[in-house]
PDB file of C-alpha atoms in Angstrom:
ATOM      1  CA  ASP A   1     -16.660 -12.217   4.255  1.00 37.00           C
ATOM      2  CA  GLY A   2     -13.077 -12.115   5.513  1.00 45.00           C
ATOM      3  CA  GLY A   3     -11.590 -12.579   2.047  1.00 51.00           C
ATOM      4  CA  LYS A   4     -13.162  -9.380   0.773  1.00 53.00           C
ATOM      5  CA  PHE A   5     -10.509  -7.204   2.439  1.00 54.00           C
ATOM      6  CA  MET A   6      -7.637  -9.384   1.344  1.00 68.00           C
ATOM      7  CA  LYS A   7      -7.211  -8.146  -2.240  1.00 92.00           C
ATOM      8  CA  MET A   8      -4.522  -5.627  -1.297  1.00 95.00           C
ATOM      9  CA  LYS A   9      -2.920  -8.143   1.093  1.00 95.00           C
ATOM     10  CA  SER A  10      -2.592 -10.596  -1.797  1.00 95.00           C
ATOM     11  CA  VAL A  11      -1.201  -7.920  -4.149  1.00 97.00           C
ATOM     12  CA  VAL A  12       1.308  -6.636  -1.563  1.00 97.00           C
ATOM     13  CA  GLU A  13       2.469 -10.121  -0.579  1.00 97.00           C
ATOM     14  CA  THR A  14       2.896 -11.090  -4.249  1.00 97.00           C
ATOM     15  CA  ILE A  15       4.987  -7.992  -5.020  1.00 97.00           C
ATOM     16  CA  VAL A  16       7.103  -8.442  -1.869  1.00 98.00           C
ATOM     17  CA  ALA A  17       7.654 -12.138  -2.679  1.00 97.00           C
ATOM     18  CA  ASN A  18       8.620 -11.336  -6.287  1.00 96.00           C
ATOM     19  CA  HIS A  19      11.356  -9.077  -4.910  1.00 96.00           C
ATOM     20  CA  GLY A  20      12.572 -11.800  -2.541  1.00 96.00           C
ATOM     21  CA  LYS A  21      11.681  -9.831   0.576  1.00 97.00           C
ATOM     22  CA  THR A  22       8.890 -11.878   2.215  1.00 97.00           C
ATOM     23  CA  GLN A  23      10.865 -12.757   5.346  1.00 97.00           C
ATOM     24  CA  GLU A  24      12.120  -9.185   5.791  1.00 97.00           C
ATOM     25  CA  PHE A  25       8.555  -7.850   5.286  1.00 98.00           C
ATOM     26  CA  GLN A  26       6.962 -10.261   7.797  1.00 97.00           C
ATOM     27  CA  GLN A  27       9.725  -9.551  10.331  1.00 97.00           C
ATOM     28  CA  ALA A  28       9.259  -5.780   9.959  1.00 97.00           C
ATOM     29  CA  ILE A  29       5.534  -6.111  10.685  1.00 96.00           C
ATOM     30  CA  LYS A  30       6.252  -8.301  13.703  1.00 95.00           C
ATOM     31  CA  ASP A  31       8.898  -6.117  15.336  1.00 95.00           C
ATOM     32  CA  ARG A  32       8.004  -2.761  13.698  1.00 93.00           C
ATOM     33  CA  SER A  33      11.540  -2.491  12.415  1.00 90.00           C
ATOM     34  CA  GLY A  34      10.768  -0.658   9.206  1.00 88.00           C
ATOM     35  CA  PHE A  35      10.664  -1.951   5.639  1.00 97.00           C
ATOM     36  CA  TYR A  36      10.811  -0.123   2.294  1.00 97.00           C
ATOM     37  CA  LEU A  37      10.314  -1.461  -1.210  1.00 98.00           C
ATOM     38  CA  ASN A  38      10.310   0.866  -4.228  1.00 97.00           C
ATOM     39  CA  VAL A  39       8.862  -0.664  -7.413  1.00 96.00           C
ATOM     40  CA  GLU A  40       9.402   1.063 -10.746  1.00 94.00           C
ATOM     41  CA  ASN A  41       7.068  -0.019 -13.552  1.00 94.00           C
ATOM     42  CA  GLU A  42       7.045   2.435 -16.453  1.00 93.00           C
ATOM     43  CA  PRO A  43       4.882   4.214 -17.548  1.00 94.00           C
ATOM     44  CA  TYR A  44       3.087   4.041 -14.197  1.00 95.00           C
ATOM     45  CA  MET A  45       3.895   6.000 -11.040  1.00 95.00           C
ATOM     46  CA  ARG A  46       6.341   4.192  -8.796  1.00 95.00           C
ATOM     47  CA  LEU A  47       4.771   2.020  -6.132  1.00 98.00           C
ATOM     48  CA  VAL A  48       6.193   2.048  -2.614  1.00 98.00           C
ATOM     49  CA  ILE A  49       5.395  -0.543   0.046  1.00 98.00           C
ATOM     50  CA  GLU A  50       6.547   0.328   3.560  1.00 97.00           C
ATOM     51  CA  VAL A  51       6.106  -0.890   7.104  1.00 97.00           C
ATOM     52  CA  THR A  52       5.556   2.089   9.407  1.00 95.00           C
ATOM     53  CA  PRO A  53       6.954   2.454  12.950  1.00 93.00           C
ATOM     54  CA  GLU A  54       3.452   1.444  14.195  1.00 92.00           C
ATOM     55  CA  GLY A  55       3.734  -1.842  12.284  1.00 94.00           C
ATOM     56  CA  TYR A  56       1.194  -0.777   9.653  1.00 96.00           C
ATOM     57  CA  VAL A  57       1.644  -1.414   5.926  1.00 97.00           C
ATOM     58  CA  SER A  58       1.690   1.648   3.676  1.00 98.00           C
ATOM     59  CA  VAL A  59       0.992   1.237  -0.045  1.00 98.00           C
ATOM     60  CA  ALA A  60       1.467   4.355  -2.169  1.00 98.00           C
ATOM     61  CA  HIS A  61       1.914   5.614  -5.700  1.00 97.00           C
ATOM     62  CA  TYR A  62       4.285   8.594  -5.829  1.00 95.00           C
ATOM     63  CA  TYR A  63       4.869  11.350  -8.360  1.00 94.00           C
ATOM     64  CA  ARG A  64       7.023  14.497  -8.151  1.00 92.00           C
ATOM     65  CA  GLN A  65       5.598  18.002  -8.027  1.00 93.00           C
ATOM     66  CA  ASP A  66       7.950  20.960  -7.592  1.00 94.00           C
ATOM     67  CA  GLY A  67      10.554  18.582  -6.180  1.00 93.00           C
ATOM     68  CA  ASP A  68       8.190  17.108  -3.567  1.00 92.00           C
ATOM     69  CA  ALA A  69       7.119  13.469  -3.450  1.00 92.00           C
ATOM     70  CA  MET A  70       3.318  13.444  -3.726  1.00 95.00           C
ATOM     71  CA  ARG A  71       1.177  10.449  -2.741  1.00 95.00           C
ATOM     72  CA  ASP A  72      -1.525   9.548  -5.252  1.00 95.00           C
ATOM     73  CA  PRO A  73      -2.868   7.783  -3.266  1.00 97.00           C
ATOM     74  CA  GLU A  74      -1.437   6.256  -0.114  1.00 97.00           C
ATOM     75  CA  ILE A  75      -3.444   3.798   1.936  1.00 97.00           C
ATOM     76  CA  VAL A  76      -2.079   2.562   5.250  1.00 97.00           C
ATOM     77  CA  PHE A  77      -3.374  -0.843   6.318  1.00 96.00           C
ATOM     78  CA  ASP A  78      -3.431  -2.703   9.614  1.00 95.00           C
ATOM     79  CA  PRO A  79      -1.834  -6.068   8.707  1.00 94.00           C
ATOM     80  CA  ALA A  80      -3.863  -7.790  11.451  1.00 93.00           C
ATOM     81  CA  ASN A  81      -7.035  -7.495   9.327  1.00 92.00           C
ATOM     82  CA  TRP A  82      -5.965  -5.497   6.229  1.00 93.00           C
ATOM     83  CA  LEU A  83      -8.447  -2.738   6.971  1.00 93.00           C
ATOM     84  CA  ALA A  84      -7.367   0.808   6.091  1.00 94.00           C
ATOM     85  CA  VAL A  85      -6.307   3.110   8.924  1.00 95.00           C
ATOM     86  CA  GLU A  86      -5.301   6.077   6.720  1.00 96.00           C
ATOM     87  CA  TYR A  87      -6.004   7.384   3.234  1.00 96.00           C
ATOM     88  CA  THR A  88      -4.037  10.251   1.675  1.00 96.00           C
ATOM     89  CA  GLN A  89      -4.149  11.932  -1.721  1.00 96.00           C
ATOM     90  CA  ASP A  90      -1.702  14.848  -1.572  1.00 95.00           C
ATOM     91  CA  GLY A  91      -2.601  16.552  -4.868  1.00 93.00           C
ATOM     92  CA  MET A  92      -6.227  16.858  -3.770  1.00 94.00           C
ATOM     93  CA  GLY A  93      -5.503  17.704  -0.143  1.00 95.00           C
ATOM     94  CA  ILE A  94      -7.279  14.579   1.109  1.00 95.00           C
ATOM     95  CA  TYR A  95      -6.311  12.930   4.378  1.00 96.00           C
ATOM     96  CA  GLN A  96      -8.595  10.579   6.261  1.00 95.00           C
ATOM     97  CA  ARG A  97      -7.847   8.541   9.350  1.00 95.00           C
ATOM     98  CA  VAL A  98      -9.987   5.544  10.287  1.00 94.00           C
ATOM     99  CA  LYS A  99     -10.134   4.143  13.804  1.00 90.00           C
ATOM    100  CA  PRO A 100      -8.157   0.845  13.719  1.00 84.00           C
ATOM    101  CA  GLY A 101     -10.474  -2.136  13.336  1.00 85.00           C
ATOM    102  CA  TYR A 102     -13.264  -0.036  11.824  1.00 90.00           C
ATOM    103  CA  TYR A 103     -14.503  -0.476   8.280  1.00 90.00           C
ATOM    104  CA  SER A 104     -14.686   2.550   5.985  1.00 91.00           C
ATOM    105  CA  PRO A 105     -16.828   1.508   2.978  1.00 91.00           C
ATOM    106  CA  GLY A 106     -15.513   4.229   0.653  1.00 92.00           C
ATOM    107  CA  ILE A 107     -11.842   3.577   1.367  1.00 94.00           C
ATOM    108  CA  GLU A 108     -12.199  -0.226   1.348  1.00 92.00           C
ATOM    109  CA  THR A 109     -14.039  -0.196  -1.987  1.00 93.00           C
ATOM    110  CA  PHE A 110     -11.381   2.118  -3.423  1.00 94.00           C
ATOM    111  CA  ALA A 111      -8.607  -0.139  -2.033  1.00 95.00           C
ATOM    112  CA  ASP A 112     -10.139  -3.191  -3.759  1.00 94.00           C
ATOM    113  CA  VAL A 113     -10.338  -1.364  -7.099  1.00 95.00           C
ATOM    114  CA  TRP A 114      -6.804  -0.016  -6.653  1.00 96.00           C
ATOM    115  CA  ALA A 115      -5.456  -3.504  -5.827  1.00 96.00           C
ATOM    116  CA  GLN A 116      -7.016  -4.746  -9.080  1.00 95.00           C
ATOM    117  CA  ASN A 117      -5.446  -1.822 -10.996  1.00 95.00           C
ATOM    118  CA  ILE A 118      -1.997  -2.464  -9.492  1.00 97.00           C
ATOM    119  CA  LYS A 119      -2.315  -6.072 -10.620  1.00 95.00           C
ATOM    120  CA  SER A 120      -3.537  -5.214 -14.125  1.00 95.00           C
ATOM    121  CA  GLN A 121      -0.723  -2.647 -14.526  1.00 96.00           C
ATOM    122  CA  GLY A 122       1.786  -5.472 -14.124  1.00 95.00           C
ATOM    123  CA  PHE A 123       3.226  -4.657 -10.692  1.00 96.00           C
ATOM    124  CA  CYS A 124       2.620  -8.276  -9.589  1.00 95.00           C
ATOM    125  CA  LYS A 125       4.621  -9.827 -12.436  1.00 91.00           C
ATOM    126  CA  PRO A 126       7.745 -11.751 -11.423  1.00 88.00           C
ATOM    127  CA  VAL A 127      10.873  -9.624 -11.411  1.00 81.00           C
ATOM    128  CA  ALA A 128      13.630 -10.463 -13.893  1.00 74.00           C
ATOM    129  CA  SER A 129      16.856 -11.001 -11.962  1.00 63.00           C
TER     130      SER A 129
END
């Protein structure tokens, strides 16, 4: 079912909207102009939502290790269908690339669980201005 892969889409769009950046986000996907949103939510790792030069949407938790920003994890999605095209977990040396348009059961299942965690950790709550 098409809605199955939309959990992260819903989470990302909610967070972007709560920061008043929906138009900027949609425009960046359309013209691949780049977009960056850093969301701090203590005590959790910061969450970064970016639009890559390819027009993909990157969602990542970052922590610092020896001064380096480490992704734990990062999943890059194709906004056309919200299927993962990349999965990275720096601390464990994991990097997987998925052919665009293909379904990777392990990554998609993980992405659904992660989307639920991001939501339950409060990242989707409205931002106090």
